[in-house]
Amino acid sequence: REMNLWSRLAHPNVLSFLGFCFFKFPNESPAGDPGQLSLISPWMDNGTARQYVQEHPEADRLAITRGVATGLLYLHKNHIIHGDIKSGNVLMTDNGVPVLADFGLATLAEDDSLGLTNEHVTTTTGTSHGTPRWMAPEFFQTDADSQKSTKETDVWAFGCFVLELFTLQVPYATSKSDINAMAAIMQQRLPYECPTDQVPYPFVRHSELWHLCLQCWAFDPPSRITVPDILQYLRN
């Protein structure tokens, strides 16, 4: 299913799908076993967005943020919810362009324009709803079993991605385990805490991006900024 969805996407800020193969592990695949299905994309020497800015301190983080937002807008316009936005799923091309990757948790909004059906898919990178520290608080409510990934949950995770890009820390960095981080989310604590009237030091030169994060982290999902408004905000 991931292959079916991914192969229909074409955008400069979405990792290209090249094809698939069956990979056999030496001495592990029994006779007649075709091997493990593997999806093929271009190789990204620059690694993830976080690795890239660590190795290239001069990188334009605002441009990277804008590129990811542009790719996310493309997905949402095609009624696709990514479901696992984080720096580990943003790869950097040779030209320093960010591309969204890993569509194993992607789902379709009800008004699907690609003619696909929703099936439940998980990856090794997280739960069926994403990676815990990047997950929106509605996934941790009492009726969370019925909670689906939405554009609003993507927006929450996008704010966490921006946080990673500028602080080089994961969300809820002071929580030593994912369990502690999930407890913090249920207590409605923000992914990065500081006094309400202050801007965290990593955002001092880009205070507007800290305020963007806060708009992504509204605990009431309908109150969160939308992706079109994120792009307009970044352009301004």
Coordinates of C-alpha atoms in Angstrom, one line a residue:
R1 CA 0.0 0.0 0.0
E2 CA 2.9 2.4 0.8
M3 CA 4.3 1.7 -2.6
N4 CA 0.9 2.4 -4.3
L5 CA 0.5 5.8 -2.6
W6 CA 4.2 6.9 -2.8
S7 CA 4.5 6.0 -6.5
R8 CA 1.7 8.5 -7.3
L9 CA 3.5 11.5 -5.8
A10 CA 5.7 13.9 -7.7
H11 CA 6.9 17.1 -6.0
P12 CA 10.4 18.7 -5.5
N13 CA 9.9 18.4 -1.7
V14 CA 8.8 14.8 -1.7
L15 CA 11.3 11.9 -2.0
S16 CA 11.0 10.3 -5.5
F17 CA 9.9 6.7 -5.8
L18 CA 12.0 4.7 -8.2
G19 CA 10.7 1.2 -7.9
F20 CA 10.9 -1.9 -5.8
C21 CA 13.0 -5.1 -5.5
F22 CA 13.1 -8.3 -3.4
F23 CA 16.1 -8.5 -1.2
K24 CA 17.4 -11.8 0.1
F25 CA 19.4 -12.0 3.3
P26 CA 22.3 -14.4 2.9
N27 CA 21.7 -17.7 4.6
E28 CA 18.3 -16.5 5.9
S29 CA 15.9 -16.9 3.0
P30 CA 14.5 -20.4 2.6
A31 CA 14.4 -21.9 -0.9
G32 CA 11.6 -20.4 -3.0
D33 CA 11.3 -17.3 -0.8
P34 CA 11.4 -14.2 -3.1
G35 CA 12.9 -12.2 -0.2
Q36 CA 11.9 -9.0 1.5
L37 CA 10.1 -6.4 -0.5
S38 CA 12.1 -3.2 -0.5
L39 CA 11.2 0.2 -1.9
I40 CA 13.8 2.1 -3.9
S41 CA 14.5 5.9 -3.8
P42 CA 17.4 8.1 -4.8
W43 CA 20.3 7.8 -2.3
M44 CA 20.6 10.9 -0.1
D45 CA 24.3 11.4 0.9
N46 CA 23.4 14.4 3.0
G47 CA 21.2 12.3 5.4
T48 CA 18.4 13.8 7.5
A49 CA 17.6 17.4 8.0
R50 CA 19.0 17.4 11.5
Q51 CA 22.2 15.7 10.4
Y52 CA 22.5 18.2 7.6
V53 CA 22.3 21.3 9.8
Q54 CA 24.6 19.8 12.3
E55 CA 27.2 19.3 9.6
H56 CA 26.4 22.5 7.8
P57 CA 25.9 25.2 10.5
E58 CA 25.6 27.8 7.8
A59 CA 22.6 26.1 6.2
D60 CA 19.5 28.2 5.7
R61 CA 17.2 26.7 8.2
L62 CA 14.4 29.0 7.2
A63 CA 14.6 27.7 3.6
I64 CA 14.5 24.1 4.9
T65 CA 11.5 24.9 7.0
R66 CA 9.7 26.5 4.0
G67 CA 10.6 23.5 1.8
V68 CA 9.1 21.0 4.2
A69 CA 6.0 23.1 4.6
T70 CA 5.7 23.3 0.8
G71 CA 5.9 19.5 0.5
L72 CA 3.4 19.0 3.3
L73 CA 1.0 21.4 1.6
Y74 CA 1.3 19.3 -1.6
L75 CA 0.4 16.2 0.4
H76 CA -2.6 17.9 2.1
K77 CA -3.9 19.2 -1.2
N78 CA -3.9 15.6 -2.4
H79 CA -5.7 14.6 0.8
I80 CA -2.8 12.7 2.2
I81 CA -1.9 12.9 5.8
H82 CA 1.8 12.1 6.3
G83 CA 1.4 10.8 9.9
D84 CA 5.1 10.9 11.0
I85 CA 6.6 14.3 10.3
K86 CA 10.0 14.6 12.1
S87 CA 13.6 15.4 11.1
G88 CA 14.4 11.7 10.6
N89 CA 11.8 11.6 7.8
V90 CA 13.1 14.7 6.0
L91 CA 16.1 13.9 3.8
M92 CA 18.4 16.5 2.1
T93 CA 19.3 16.3 -1.6
D94 CA 22.7 17.1 -3.0
N95 CA 21.5 20.7 -3.5
G96 CA 20.4 21.1 0.0
V97 CA 16.7 20.7 -0.8
P98 CA 14.5 19.0 1.9
V99 CA 12.3 16.1 0.8
L100 CA 9.6 14.3 2.8
A101 CA 10.2 10.6 3.1
D102 CA 8.7 7.5 4.7
F103 CA 5.1 7.1 3.8
G104 CA 4.5 3.9 5.8
L105 CA 2.1 5.8 8.2
A106 CA 0.5 8.0 5.5
T107 CA -3.3 7.9 5.4
L108 CA -5.9 9.4 3.2
A109 CA -8.4 12.0 4.2
E110 CA -12.1 11.2 3.4
D111 CA -12.0 13.2 0.2
D112 CA -9.3 11.1 -1.4
S113 CA -8.3 12.4 -4.8
L114 CA -5.9 9.6 -5.7
G115 CA -8.4 6.8 -5.8
L116 CA -6.7 4.8 -3.0
T117 CA -8.2 3.1 0.0
N118 CA -7.1 3.4 3.6
E119 CA -5.4 0.5 5.3
H120 CA -3.6 0.4 8.6
V121 CA 0.1 0.4 8.2
T122 CA 2.9 0.7 10.7
T123 CA 6.6 1.1 10.4
T124 CA 9.6 0.3 12.5
T125 CA 10.1 4.0 13.4
G126 CA 7.1 4.4 15.7
T127 CA 3.5 3.4 16.5
S128 CA 0.6 3.2 14.1
H129 CA 0.0 6.9 14.8
G130 CA 3.6 8.2 14.5
T131 CA 6.6 8.5 16.8
P132 CA 5.6 9.2 20.4
R133 CA 7.5 12.5 21.1
W134 CA 6.1 14.0 17.8
M135 CA 2.5 12.9 18.3
A136 CA -0.3 15.4 19.0
P137 CA -2.0 15.3 22.4
E138 CA -5.3 14.1 21.0
F139 CA -3.6 10.7 20.5
F140 CA -3.3 10.4 24.2
Q141 CA -6.8 11.2 25.3
T142 CA -9.2 8.7 26.8
D143 CA -10.9 8.0 23.5
A144 CA -7.6 8.0 21.6
D145 CA -8.3 4.5 20.1
S146 CA -10.7 6.2 17.6
Q147 CA -8.3 9.1 16.9
K148 CA -7.1 9.2 13.3
S149 CA -4.2 11.1 11.9
T150 CA -5.4 14.4 10.5
K151 CA -4.0 17.6 8.9
E152 CA -4.0 19.0 12.4
T153 CA -1.8 16.2 13.8
D154 CA 0.6 16.8 11.0
V155 CA 0.8 20.5 11.9
W156 CA 1.6 19.6 15.5
A157 CA 4.4 17.3 14.3
F158 CA 5.6 20.0 11.9
G159 CA 6.1 22.4 14.8
C160 CA 8.2 19.7 16.5
F161 CA 10.2 19.4 13.3
V162 CA 10.9 23.1 13.4
L163 CA 12.0 22.7 17.0
E164 CA 14.4 20.0 16.1
L165 CA 15.9 22.1 13.3
F166 CA 16.7 25.1 15.5
T167 CA 17.5 23.4 18.8
L168 CA 19.0 20.1 17.5
Q169 CA 17.0 18.5 20.3
V170 CA 14.1 16.1 20.2
P171 CA 10.7 17.3 21.5
Y172 CA 10.4 16.9 25.3
A173 CA 14.2 16.6 25.5
T174 CA 14.1 16.8 29.3
S175 CA 12.0 13.7 29.4
K176 CA 14.5 10.8 29.5
S177 CA 12.2 8.2 28.1
D178 CA 9.3 8.1 25.6
I179 CA 7.0 7.1 28.5
N180 CA 8.0 10.2 30.4
A181 CA 7.5 12.3 27.2
M182 CA 4.0 10.8 26.7
A183 CA 3.1 11.7 30.3
A184 CA 4.2 15.2 29.6
I185 CA 2.0 15.4 26.6
M186 CA -1.0 14.1 28.6
Q187 CA -0.3 16.9 31.1
Q188 CA -0.5 19.4 28.2
R189 CA 3.1 20.5 28.5
L190 CA 4.7 21.9 25.4
P191 CA 7.4 20.1 23.5
Y192 CA 9.9 22.8 24.6
E193 CA 9.1 24.8 27.7
C194 CA 10.2 28.3 28.6
P195 CA 8.5 31.3 30.3
T196 CA 5.6 32.5 28.2
D197 CA 7.0 36.0 27.8
Q198 CA 10.4 34.8 26.6
V199 CA 11.8 33.4 23.4
P200 CA 14.1 30.3 23.8
Y201 CA 17.8 31.1 23.1
P202 CA 18.0 28.9 19.9
F203 CA 15.2 31.0 18.4
V204 CA 16.6 34.4 19.5
R205 CA 17.5 35.3 15.9
H206 CA 14.3 33.8 14.5
S207 CA 11.7 34.7 17.2
E208 CA 8.9 34.5 14.6
L209 CA 9.6 30.8 14.1
W210 CA 9.2 30.2 17.9
H211 CA 5.8 31.9 17.6
L212 CA 5.0 29.7 14.6
C213 CA 5.8 26.6 16.8
L214 CA 3.4 27.9 19.4
Q215 CA 0.7 28.2 16.8
C216 CA 1.3 24.6 15.7
W217 CA 1.1 23.4 19.3
A218 CA -2.4 24.7 20.1
F219 CA -4.0 21.9 22.3
D220 CA -7.3 22.5 20.6
P221 CA -6.8 21.0 17.1
P222 CA -9.1 23.4 15.2
S223 CA -7.1 26.3 16.7
R224 CA -3.9 25.2 15.1
I225 CA -2.5 27.2 12.2
T226 CA -3.1 25.5 8.8
V227 CA -0.3 24.6 6.4
P228 CA -1.3 27.3 3.8
D229 CA -1.1 29.9 6.6
I230 CA 2.2 28.4 7.7
L231 CA 3.6 29.0 4.2
Q232 CA 2.2 32.5 4.1
Y233 CA 3.7 33.2 7.6
L234 CA 7.1 32.0 6.4
R235 CA 7.0 34.1 3.2
N236 CA 6.3 37.2 5.3

